[in-house]
Amino acid sequence: MERTLVILKPDCVARRLVGQVVERFEGKGLQIAGMKLMKIRMPLARKMYAEHKGKEFYRPLLRFMTRGPVVVMALQGKDAVAVVRQVLGPTFGPDAPAGTVRGDFGMSKRYNLVHGSDSVKSARRELALFFKPGELVKSAPPDFDWVYDTAGGELV
């Protein structure tokens, strides 16, 4: 089972969209393996977005991500990274189709509501920044067989 990091950014929290966004992931069949409300401090923000250092949007991104509370989640499921990115839609709200989180709730090209890891490798690195070993649930959800059609004993 794959894991990924999702951050409901300060704009998502401030707009009181947390419940609606979480509902989309759960409705799709992803399991919450860990979740916390927190304020990201500047040192952590720098680590998180180190790959963007030197880019035009780096400093505004750091200011934005440290501006207010966020909800960080570890989600798990089959192909979790790709599924989360599909649920979120393209990066910018105006470009995202209806039915995606950003398409339904986003209008800004700067404030895009939610971060989702872009690869399994990134997910591992990012999850380690926000969750300590032992903080994540390891068991399969009780509805696993229904979500993934494992009646034959294998993932379909």
CSV table of N, CA and C in Angstrom, one decimal:
chain,number,residue,atom,x,y,z
A,1,MET,N,0.8,-1.2,0.0
A,1,MET,CA,0.0,0.0,0.0
A,1,MET,C,0.9,1.2,0.0
A,2,GLU,N,0.6,2.2,-0.8
A,2,GLU,CA,1.4,3.4,-1.0
A,2,GLU,C,0.9,4.5,-0.1
A,3,ARG,N,1.9,5.4,0.3
A,3,ARG,CA,1.5,6.5,1.2
A,3,ARG,C,1.9,7.8,0.5
A,4,THR,N,1.2,8.9,0.8
A,4,THR,CA,1.6,10.2,0.3
A,4,THR,C,1.2,11.3,1.3
A,5,LEU,N,1.9,12.4,1.1
A,5,LEU,CA,1.6,13.5,2.0
A,5,LEU,C,0.7,14.5,1.3
A,6,VAL,N,-0.3,15.0,2.1
A,6,VAL,CA,-1.2,16.0,1.6
A,6,VAL,C,-1.1,17.1,2.7
A,7,ILE,N,-1.0,18.4,2.2
A,7,ILE,CA,-1.1,19.5,3.1
A,7,ILE,C,-2.3,20.4,2.7
A,8,LEU,N,-3.2,20.6,3.6
A,8,LEU,CA,-4.3,21.5,3.3
A,8,LEU,C,-3.7,22.9,3.8
A,9,LYS,N,-3.5,23.7,2.8
A,9,LYS,CA,-2.7,24.9,3.0
A,9,LYS,C,-3.5,26.0,3.8
A,10,PRO,N,-2.8,27.1,4.2
A,10,PRO,CA,-3.5,28.1,5.0
A,10,PRO,C,-4.8,28.7,4.4
A,11,ASP,N,-4.8,28.8,3.0
A,11,ASP,CA,-6.1,29.3,2.4
A,11,ASP,C,-7.2,28.3,2.5
A,12,CYS,N,-6.9,27.0,2.5
A,12,CYS,CA,-7.9,25.9,2.6
A,12,CYS,C,-8.5,26.0,4.0
A,13,VAL,N,-7.6,26.1,5.0
A,13,VAL,CA,-8.0,26.1,6.4
A,13,VAL,C,-8.8,27.4,6.7
A,14,ALA,N,-8.3,28.5,6.2
A,14,ALA,CA,-9.0,29.8,6.5
A,14,ALA,C,-10.4,29.8,5.9
A,15,ARG,N,-10.5,29.2,4.7
A,15,ARG,CA,-11.8,29.2,4.0
A,15,ARG,C,-12.8,28.1,4.6
A,16,ARG,N,-12.3,27.4,5.6
A,16,ARG,CA,-13.1,26.3,6.2
A,16,ARG,C,-13.5,25.2,5.2
A,17,LEU,N,-12.6,24.8,4.4
A,17,LEU,CA,-12.8,23.8,3.4
A,17,LEU,C,-12.3,22.4,3.8
A,18,VAL,N,-11.6,22.3,5.0
A,18,VAL,CA,-11.0,21.1,5.4
A,18,VAL,C,-11.9,19.9,5.3
A,19,GLY,N,-13.0,20.0,5.9
A,19,GLY,CA,-14.0,18.8,5.9
A,19,GLY,C,-14.3,18.4,4.5
A,20,GLN,N,-14.6,19.3,3.6
A,20,GLN,CA,-15.0,18.9,2.2
A,20,GLN,C,-13.9,18.3,1.5
A,21,VAL,N,-12.6,18.8,1.7
A,21,VAL,CA,-11.5,18.2,1.0
A,21,VAL,C,-11.2,16.8,1.5
A,22,VAL,N,-11.2,16.6,2.9
A,22,VAL,CA,-10.9,15.3,3.5
A,22,VAL,C,-12.0,14.3,3.0
A,23,GLU,N,-13.2,14.8,2.9
A,23,GLU,CA,-14.3,13.9,2.4
A,23,GLU,C,-14.1,13.4,1.0
A,24,ARG,N,-13.5,14.2,0.2
A,24,ARG,CA,-13.2,13.7,-1.2
A,24,ARG,C,-12.2,12.6,-1.2
A,25,PHE,N,-11.1,12.7,-0.3
A,25,PHE,CA,-10.1,11.6,-0.3
A,25,PHE,C,-10.7,10.4,0.3
A,26,GLU,N,-11.5,10.5,1.4
A,26,GLU,CA,-12.1,9.3,2.0
A,26,GLU,C,-13.1,8.7,1.1
A,27,GLY,N,-13.9,9.5,0.4
A,27,GLY,CA,-14.9,9.0,-0.5
A,27,GLY,C,-14.3,8.2,-1.7
A,28,LYS,N,-13.1,8.6,-2.1
A,28,LYS,CA,-12.3,7.9,-3.2
A,28,LYS,C,-11.8,6.6,-2.7
A,29,GLY,N,-11.7,6.4,-1.4
A,29,GLY,CA,-11.2,5.1,-0.8
A,29,GLY,C,-9.9,5.2,-0.2
A,30,LEU,N,-9.3,6.4,-0.1
A,30,LEU,CA,-8.0,6.5,0.6
A,30,LEU,C,-8.2,6.5,2.1
A,31,GLN,N,-7.2,6.0,2.8
A,31,GLN,CA,-7.3,5.9,4.3
A,31,GLN,C,-6.4,7.0,4.9
A,32,ILE,N,-6.8,7.7,5.9
A,32,ILE,CA,-6.0,8.6,6.7
A,32,ILE,C,-5.1,7.8,7.6
A,33,ALA,N,-3.8,7.8,7.4
A,33,ALA,CA,-2.9,7.1,8.2
A,33,ALA,C,-2.3,8.0,9.3
A,34,GLY,N,-2.5,9.3,9.1
A,34,GLY,CA,-2.0,10.3,10.1
A,34,GLY,C,-2.6,11.7,9.7
A,35,MET,N,-2.8,12.5,10.7
A,35,MET,CA,-3.4,13.8,10.5
A,35,MET,C,-3.1,14.7,11.6
A,36,LYS,N,-2.7,16.0,11.3
A,36,LYS,CA,-2.6,16.9,12.4
A,36,LYS,C,-2.7,18.4,11.9
A,37,LEU,N,-3.2,19.2,12.8
A,37,LEU,CA,-3.3,20.6,12.6
A,37,LEU,C,-2.1,21.3,13.2
A,38,MET,N,-1.4,22.1,12.4
A,38,MET,CA,-0.2,22.7,12.9
A,38,MET,C,0.1,24.0,12.2
A,39,LYS,N,1.1,24.7,12.7
A,39,LYS,CA,1.6,25.9,12.0
A,39,LYS,C,3.0,25.5,11.5
A,40,ILE,N,3.3,25.7,10.3
A,40,ILE,CA,4.6,25.4,9.7
A,40,ILE,C,5.5,26.5,10.1
A,41,ARG,N,6.6,26.3,10.7
A,41,ARG,CA,7.6,27.3,11.0
A,41,ARG,C,8.6,27.4,9.8
A,42,MET,N,9.3,28.5,9.7
A,42,MET,CA,10.1,28.8,8.6
A,42,MET,C,11.2,27.7,8.3
A,43,PRO,N,11.9,27.2,9.3
A,43,PRO,CA,12.9,26.2,9.0
A,43,PRO,C,12.3,24.9,8.3
A,44,LEU,N,11.2,24.5,8.8
A,44,LEU,CA,10.5,23.4,8.2
A,44,LEU,C,10.1,23.7,6.7
A,45,ALA,N,9.5,24.9,6.6
A,45,ALA,CA,9.1,25.3,5.2
A,45,ALA,C,10.3,25.3,4.3
A,46,ARG,N,11.4,25.8,4.7
A,46,ARG,CA,12.7,25.8,3.9
A,46,ARG,C,13.0,24.4,3.5
A,47,LYS,N,13.0,23.5,4.4
A,47,LYS,CA,13.3,22.1,4.1
A,47,LYS,C,12.3,21.5,3.1
A,48,MET,N,11.0,21.8,3.3
A,48,MET,CA,10.0,21.2,2.5
A,48,MET,C,10.1,21.7,1.0
A,49,TYR,N,10.4,23.0,0.9
A,49,TYR,CA,10.5,23.5,-0.5
A,49,TYR,C,11.9,23.8,-1.0
A,50,ALA,N,12.9,23.1,-0.4
A,50,ALA,CA,14.3,23.4,-0.8
A,50,ALA,C,14.5,23.3,-2.3
A,51,GLU,N,13.8,22.4,-3.0
A,51,GLU,CA,14.1,22.2,-4.4
A,51,GLU,C,13.7,23.5,-5.2
A,52,HIS,N,12.9,24.4,-4.6
A,52,HIS,CA,12.5,25.6,-5.3
A,52,HIS,C,13.3,26.8,-5.0
A,53,LYS,N,14.3,26.6,-4.2
A,53,LYS,CA,15.1,27.8,-3.8
A,53,LYS,C,15.7,28.4,-5.0
A,54,GLY,N,15.7,29.7,-5.0
A,54,GLY,CA,16.2,30.5,-6.1
A,54,GLY,C,15.1,30.8,-7.2
A,55,LYS,N,14.0,30.1,-7.2
A,55,LYS,CA,12.9,30.4,-8.1
A,55,LYS,C,12.2,31.6,-7.7
A,56,GLU,N,11.6,32.3,-8.6
A,56,GLU,CA,10.8,33.5,-8.3
A,56,GLU,C,9.7,33.4,-7.3
A,57,PHE,N,9.1,32.3,-7.2
A,57,PHE,CA,8.0,32.1,-6.3
A,57,PHE,C,8.4,31.5,-4.9
A,58,TYR,N,9.7,31.2,-4.7
A,58,TYR,CA,10.2,30.6,-3.5
A,58,TYR,C,9.8,31.4,-2.2
A,59,ARG,N,10.3,32.6,-2.2
A,59,ARG,CA,10.0,33.4,-1.0
A,59,ARG,C,8.6,33.7,-0.7
A,60,PRO,N,7.8,34.0,-1.7
A,60,PRO,CA,6.3,34.2,-1.5
A,60,PRO,C,5.7,32.9,-1.0
A,61,LEU,N,6.2,31.7,-1.5
A,61,LEU,CA,5.6,30.4,-1.1
A,61,LEU,C,5.9,30.2,0.4
A,62,LEU,N,7.1,30.5,0.8
A,62,LEU,CA,7.5,30.3,2.2
A,62,LEU,C,6.6,31.2,3.1
A,63,ARG,N,6.5,32.4,2.7
A,63,ARG,CA,5.6,33.4,3.5
A,63,ARG,C,4.2,32.8,3.6
A,64,PHE,N,3.7,32.4,2.5
A,64,PHE,CA,2.3,31.8,2.4
A,64,PHE,C,2.1,30.6,3.3
A,65,MET,N,3.1,29.7,3.2
A,65,MET,CA,2.9,28.4,4.0
A,65,MET,C,3.1,28.6,5.5
A,66,THR,N,3.8,29.7,5.9
A,66,THR,CA,4.0,29.9,7.3
A,66,THR,C,3.0,31.0,7.9
A,67,ARG,N,2.1,31.4,7.1
A,67,ARG,CA,1.2,32.5,7.4
A,67,ARG,C,0.1,32.1,8.4
A,68,GLY,N,-0.4,30.8,8.3
A,68,GLY,CA,-1.5,30.4,9.2
A,68,GLY,C,-1.5,28.9,9.3
A,69,PRO,N,-2.4,28.3,10.1
A,69,PRO,CA,-2.4,26.9,10.3
A,69,PRO,C,-2.7,26.1,9.0
A,70,VAL,N,-2.1,24.9,9.0
A,70,VAL,CA,-2.3,23.9,7.9
A,70,VAL,C,-2.8,22.6,8.6
A,71,VAL,N,-3.3,21.7,7.8
A,71,VAL,CA,-3.6,20.3,8.2
A,71,VAL,C,-2.7,19.5,7.3
A,72,VAL,N,-1.9,18.7,8.0
A,72,VAL,CA,-1.0,17.7,7.2
A,72,VAL,C,-1.6,16.3,7.4
A,73,MET,N,-1.6,15.6,6.3
A,73,MET,CA,-2.2,14.2,6.3
A,73,MET,C,-1.3,13.3,5.6
A,74,ALA,N,-1.2,12.1,6.2
A,74,ALA,CA,-0.6,11.0,5.5
A,74,ALA,C,-1.8,10.1,5.0
A,75,LEU,N,-1.9,10.0,3.7
A,75,LEU,CA,-3.0,9.2,3.1
A,75,LEU,C,-2.4,7.9,2.5
A,76,GLN,N,-3.1,6.8,2.6
A,76,GLN,CA,-2.6,5.6,2.0
A,76,GLN,C,-3.7,4.9,1.3
A,77,GLY,N,-3.2,4.1,0.3
A,77,GLY,CA,-4.1,3.3,-0.6
A,77,GLY,C,-3.3,2.9,-1.8
A,78,LYS,N,-3.9,2.1,-2.7
A,78,LYS,CA,-3.3,1.7,-3.9
A,78,LYS,C,-3.1,2.9,-4.8
A,79,ASP,N,-1.8,3.1,-5.3
A,79,ASP,CA,-1.4,4.3,-6.1
A,79,ASP,C,-1.8,5.6,-5.5
A,80,ALA,N,-1.6,5.7,-4.2
A,80,ALA,CA,-2.1,6.9,-3.5
A,80,ALA,C,-1.6,8.2,-4.0
A,81,VAL,N,-0.3,8.3,-4.5
A,81,VAL,CA,0.3,9.5,-5.0
A,81,VAL,C,-0.5,10.0,-6.2
A,82,ALA,N,-0.7,9.1,-7.2
A,82,ALA,CA,-1.4,9.4,-8.4
A,82,ALA,C,-2.9,9.7,-8.2
A,83,VAL,N,-3.5,9.0,-7.3
A,83,VAL,CA,-4.9,9.2,-7.0
A,83,VAL,C,-5.1,10.6,-6.3
A,84,VAL,N,-4.3,10.9,-5.4
A,84,VAL,CA,-4.4,12.2,-4.7
A,84,VAL,C,-4.3,13.3,-5.8
A,85,ARG,N,-3.3,13.2,-6.6
A,85,ARG,CA,-3.0,14.3,-7.6
A,85,ARG,C,-4.2,14.4,-8.6
A,86,GLN,N,-4.8,13.3,-8.9
A,86,GLN,CA,-6.0,13.3,-9.7
A,86,GLN,C,-7.2,14.0,-9.0
A,87,VAL,N,-7.4,13.7,-7.8
A,87,VAL,CA,-8.5,14.3,-7.0
A,87,VAL,C,-8.2,15.8,-6.9
A,88,LEU,N,-7.0,16.2,-6.7
A,88,LEU,CA,-6.7,17.7,-6.6
A,88,LEU,C,-6.9,18.4,-7.9
A,89,GLY,N,-6.5,17.8,-9.0
A,89,GLY,CA,-6.6,18.5,-10.3
A,89,GLY,C,-5.3,19.3,-10.6
A,90,PRO,N,-5.2,20.0,-11.7
A,90,PRO,CA,-4.0,20.8,-12.1
A,90,PRO,C,-3.7,21.8,-11.0
A,91,THR,N,-2.5,22.3,-11.0
A,91,THR,CA,-2.0,23.2,-9.9
A,91,THR,C,-2.8,24.5,-9.7
A,92,PHE,N,-3.3,25.1,-10.8
A,92,PHE,CA,-4.0,26.3,-10.7
A,92,PHE,C,-5.5,26.2,-10.8
A,93,GLY,N,-6.2,26.7,-9.9
A,93,GLY,CA,-7.7,26.6,-9.8
A,93,GLY,C,-8.4,26.9,-11.1
A,94,PRO,N,-8.0,28.1,-11.8
A,94,PRO,CA,-8.7,28.4,-13.0
A,94,PRO,C,-8.5,27.4,-14.1
A,95,ASP,N,-7.4,26.7,-14.1
A,95,ASP,CA,-7.1,25.7,-15.1
A,95,ASP,C,-7.7,24.3,-14.8
A,96,ALA,N,-8.1,24.1,-13.6
A,96,ALA,CA,-8.6,22.8,-13.1
A,96,ALA,C,-10.0,22.5,-13.5
A,97,PRO,N,-10.3,21.3,-13.9
A,97,PRO,CA,-11.7,21.0,-14.3
A,97,PRO,C,-12.6,20.8,-13.1
A,98,ALA,N,-13.9,21.1,-13.3
A,98,ALA,CA,-14.9,20.9,-12.3
A,98,ALA,C,-14.8,19.4,-11.8
A,99,GLY,N,-15.1,19.2,-10.6
A,99,GLY,CA,-15.0,17.8,-10.0
A,99,GLY,C,-13.7,17.5,-9.3
A,100,THR,N,-12.7,18.4,-9.5
A,100,THR,CA,-11.5,18.3,-8.8
A,100,THR,C,-11.5,19.3,-7.6
A,101,VAL,N,-10.7,19.1,-6.6
A,101,VAL,CA,-10.6,20.0,-5.5
A,101,VAL,C,-10.3,21.4,-6.0
A,102,ARG,N,-9.3,21.6,-6.7
A,102,ARG,CA,-8.9,22.9,-7.2
A,102,ARG,C,-9.9,23.5,-8.2
A,103,GLY,N,-10.5,22.6,-9.0
A,103,GLY,CA,-11.5,23.1,-10.0
A,103,GLY,C,-12.7,23.6,-9.3
A,104,ASP,N,-13.1,22.9,-8.2
A,104,ASP,CA,-14.4,23.3,-7.5
A,104,ASP,C,-14.2,24.4,-6.5
A,105,PHE,N,-13.0,24.6,-5.9
A,105,PHE,CA,-12.8,25.5,-4.9
A,105,PHE,C,-11.8,26.6,-5.2
A,106,GLY,N,-11.0,26.5,-6.2
A,106,GLY,CA,-9.9,27.4,-6.4
A,106,GLY,C,-10.1,28.4,-7.6
A,107,MET,N,-9.7,29.6,-7.3
A,107,MET,CA,-9.7,30.7,-8.4
A,107,MET,C,-8.4,31.3,-8.6
A,108,SER,N,-7.5,31.1,-7.6
A,108,SER,CA,-6.2,31.8,-7.6
A,108,SER,C,-5.1,31.0,-8.2
A,109,LYS,N,-4.2,31.6,-8.8
A,109,LYS,CA,-3.0,30.9,-9.4
A,109,LYS,C,-1.9,30.9,-8.3
A,110,ARG,N,-2.0,31.7,-7.2
A,110,ARG,CA,-1.0,31.8,-6.2
A,110,ARG,C,-1.4,30.8,-5.0
A,111,TYR,N,-2.7,30.9,-4.6
A,111,TYR,CA,-3.1,30.1,-3.5
A,111,TYR,C,-3.9,28.9,-4.0
A,112,ASN,N,-3.3,27.7,-4.0
A,112,ASN,CA,-3.9,26.6,-4.7
A,112,ASN,C,-4.5,25.5,-3.7
A,113,LEU,N,-4.7,25.9,-2.4
A,113,LEU,CA,-5.5,25.1,-1.5
A,113,LEU,C,-4.8,23.9,-0.9
A,114,VAL,N,-4.1,23.1,-1.7
A,114,VAL,CA,-3.6,21.8,-1.2
A,114,VAL,C,-2.3,21.4,-1.9
A,115,HIS,N,-1.4,20.9,-1.1
A,115,HIS,CA,-0.2,20.3,-1.6
A,115,HIS,C,-0.4,18.8,-1.6
A,116,GLY,N,0.1,18.1,-2.7
A,116,GLY,CA,0.1,16.6,-2.8
A,116,GLY,C,1.5,16.2,-3.3
A,117,SER,N,2.1,15.3,-2.7
A,117,SER,CA,3.4,14.8,-3.1
A,117,SER,C,3.4,14.5,-4.6
A,118,ASP,N,4.4,14.7,-5.4
A,118,ASP,CA,4.4,14.5,-6.8
A,118,ASP,C,5.0,13.2,-7.2
A,119,SER,N,5.6,12.4,-6.3
A,119,SER,CA,6.1,11.1,-6.6
A,119,SER,C,6.2,10.3,-5.3
A,120,VAL,N,6.4,9.0,-5.5
A,120,VAL,CA,6.6,8.1,-4.3
A,120,VAL,C,7.8,8.6,-3.5
A,121,LYS,N,8.9,8.9,-4.2
A,121,LYS,CA,10.2,9.3,-3.6
A,121,LYS,C,9.9,10.6,-2.8
A,122,SER,N,9.3,11.6,-3.4
A,122,SER,CA,9.0,12.9,-2.7
A,122,SER,C,8.1,12.6,-1.5
A,123,ALA,N,7.1,11.7,-1.7
A,123,ALA,CA,6.2,11.4,-0.6
A,123,ALA,C,7.0,10.9,0.6
A,124,ARG,N,7.9,10.0,0.4
A,124,ARG,CA,8.7,9.4,1.5
A,124,ARG,C,9.5,10.5,2.2
A,125,ARG,N,10.1,11.4,1.5
A,125,ARG,CA,10.9,12.5,2.0
A,125,ARG,C,10.0,13.5,2.8
A,126,GLU,N,8.9,13.9,2.2
A,126,GLU,CA,7.9,14.8,2.8
A,126,GLU,C,7.2,14.2,4.1
A,127,LEU,N,6.8,13.0,4.0
A,127,LEU,CA,6.2,12.4,5.2
A,127,LEU,C,7.1,12.4,6.4
A,128,ALA,N,8.4,12.1,6.1
A,128,ALA,CA,9.4,12.1,7.2
A,128,ALA,C,9.6,13.5,7.8
A,129,LEU,N,9.3,14.6,7.1
A,129,LEU,CA,9.4,15.9,7.6
A,129,LEU,C,8.3,16.2,8.6
A,130,PHE,N,7.1,15.6,8.4
A,130,PHE,CA,6.0,16.0,9.2
A,130,PHE,C,5.5,14.9,10.2
A,131,PHE,N,5.9,13.7,10.0
A,131,PHE,CA,5.5,12.6,10.9
A,131,PHE,C,6.7,11.8,11.4
A,132,LYS,N,6.7,11.6,12.8
A,132,LYS,CA,7.8,10.8,13.4
A,132,LYS,C,7.5,9.3,13.2
A,133,PRO,N,8.5,8.5,13.2
A,133,PRO,CA,8.2,7.1,13.2
A,133,PRO,C,7.3,6.7,14.3
A,134,GLY,N,6.3,5.8,13.9
A,134,GLY,CA,5.3,5.3,14.9
A,134,GLY,C,4.1,6.2,15.0
A,135,GLU,N,4.1,7.3,14.3
A,135,GLU,CA,2.9,8.2,14.4
A,135,GLU,C,1.8,7.8,13.3
A,136,LEU,N,2.2,7.0,12.4
A,136,LEU,CA,1.2,6.6,11.3
A,136,LEU,C,0.6,5.3,11.6
A,137,VAL,N,-0.7,5.1,11.3
A,137,VAL,CA,-1.5,3.9,11.4
A,137,VAL,C,-1.0,2.9,10.4
A,138,LYS,N,-0.8,1.7,10.7
A,138,LYS,CA,-0.2,0.7,9.8
A,138,LYS,C,-1.2,-0.3,9.3
A,139,SER,N,-2.4,-0.4,9.9
A,139,SER,CA,-3.4,-1.4,9.5
A,139,SER,C,-4.2,-1.0,8.3
A,140,ALA,N,-4.6,-2.0,7.6
A,140,ALA,CA,-5.5,-1.8,6.5
A,140,ALA,C,-6.9,-1.4,7.0
A,141,PRO,N,-7.6,-0.5,6.3
A,141,PRO,CA,-9.0,-0.2,6.8
A,141,PRO,C,-9.9,-1.3,6.7
A,142,PRO,N,-11.0,-1.3,7.5
A,142,PRO,CA,-11.9,-2.5,7.5
A,142,PRO,C,-12.7,-2.6,6.1
A,143,ASP,N,-12.7,-1.6,5.3
A,143,ASP,CA,-13.4,-1.7,4.0
A,143,ASP,C,-12.4,-2.0,2.9
A,144,PHE,N,-11.2,-2.4,3.2
A,144,PHE,CA,-10.2,-2.6,2.2
A,144,PHE,C,-10.7,-3.5,1.1
A,145,ASP,N,-11.3,-4.6,1.4
A,145,ASP,CA,-11.7,-5.6,0.4
A,145,ASP,C,-12.8,-5.0,-0.5
A,146,TRP,N,-13.6,-4.1,0.0
A,146,TRP,CA,-14.7,-3.5,-0.8
A,146,TRP,C,-14.1,-2.5,-1.8
A,147,VAL,N,-13.1,-1.7,-1.2
A,147,VAL,CA,-12.6,-0.6,-2.0
A,147,VAL,C,-11.7,-1.1,-3.2
A,148,TYR,N,-10.9,-2.2,-2.8
A,148,TYR,CA,-9.9,-2.7,-3.8
A,148,TYR,C,-10.3,-4.0,-4.4
A,149,ASP,N,-11.5,-4.5,-4.2
A,149,ASP,CA,-11.9,-5.7,-4.8
A,149,ASP,C,-10.9,-6.8,-4.7
A,150,THR,N,-10.6,-7.2,-3.5
A,150,THR,CA,-9.7,-8.3,-3.2
A,150,THR,C,-10.3,-9.6,-2.9
A,151,ALA,N,-11.5,-9.8,-3.4
A,151,ALA,CA,-12.2,-11.1,-3.2
A,151,ALA,C,-11.4,-12.3,-3.6
A,152,GLY,N,-10.6,-12.1,-4.6
A,152,GLY,CA,-9.8,-13.3,-5.0
A,152,GLY,C,-8.4,-13.4,-4.3
A,153,GLY,N,-8.2,-12.5,-3.3
A,153,GLY,CA,-7.0,-12.5,-2.5
A,153,GLY,C,-5.9,-11.6,-3.1
A,154,GLU,N,-6.1,-11.0,-4.2
A,154,GLU,CA,-5.1,-10.1,-4.8
A,154,GLU,C,-5.8,-8.7,-5.1
A,155,LEU,N,-4.9,-7.7,-5.1
A,155,LEU,CA,-5.4,-6.4,-5.5
A,155,LEU,C,-5.8,-6.5,-7.0
A,156,VAL,N,-6.9,-5.9,-7.4
A,156,VAL,CA,-7.4,-5.9,-8.8
A,156,VAL,C,-7.1,-4.5,-9.3
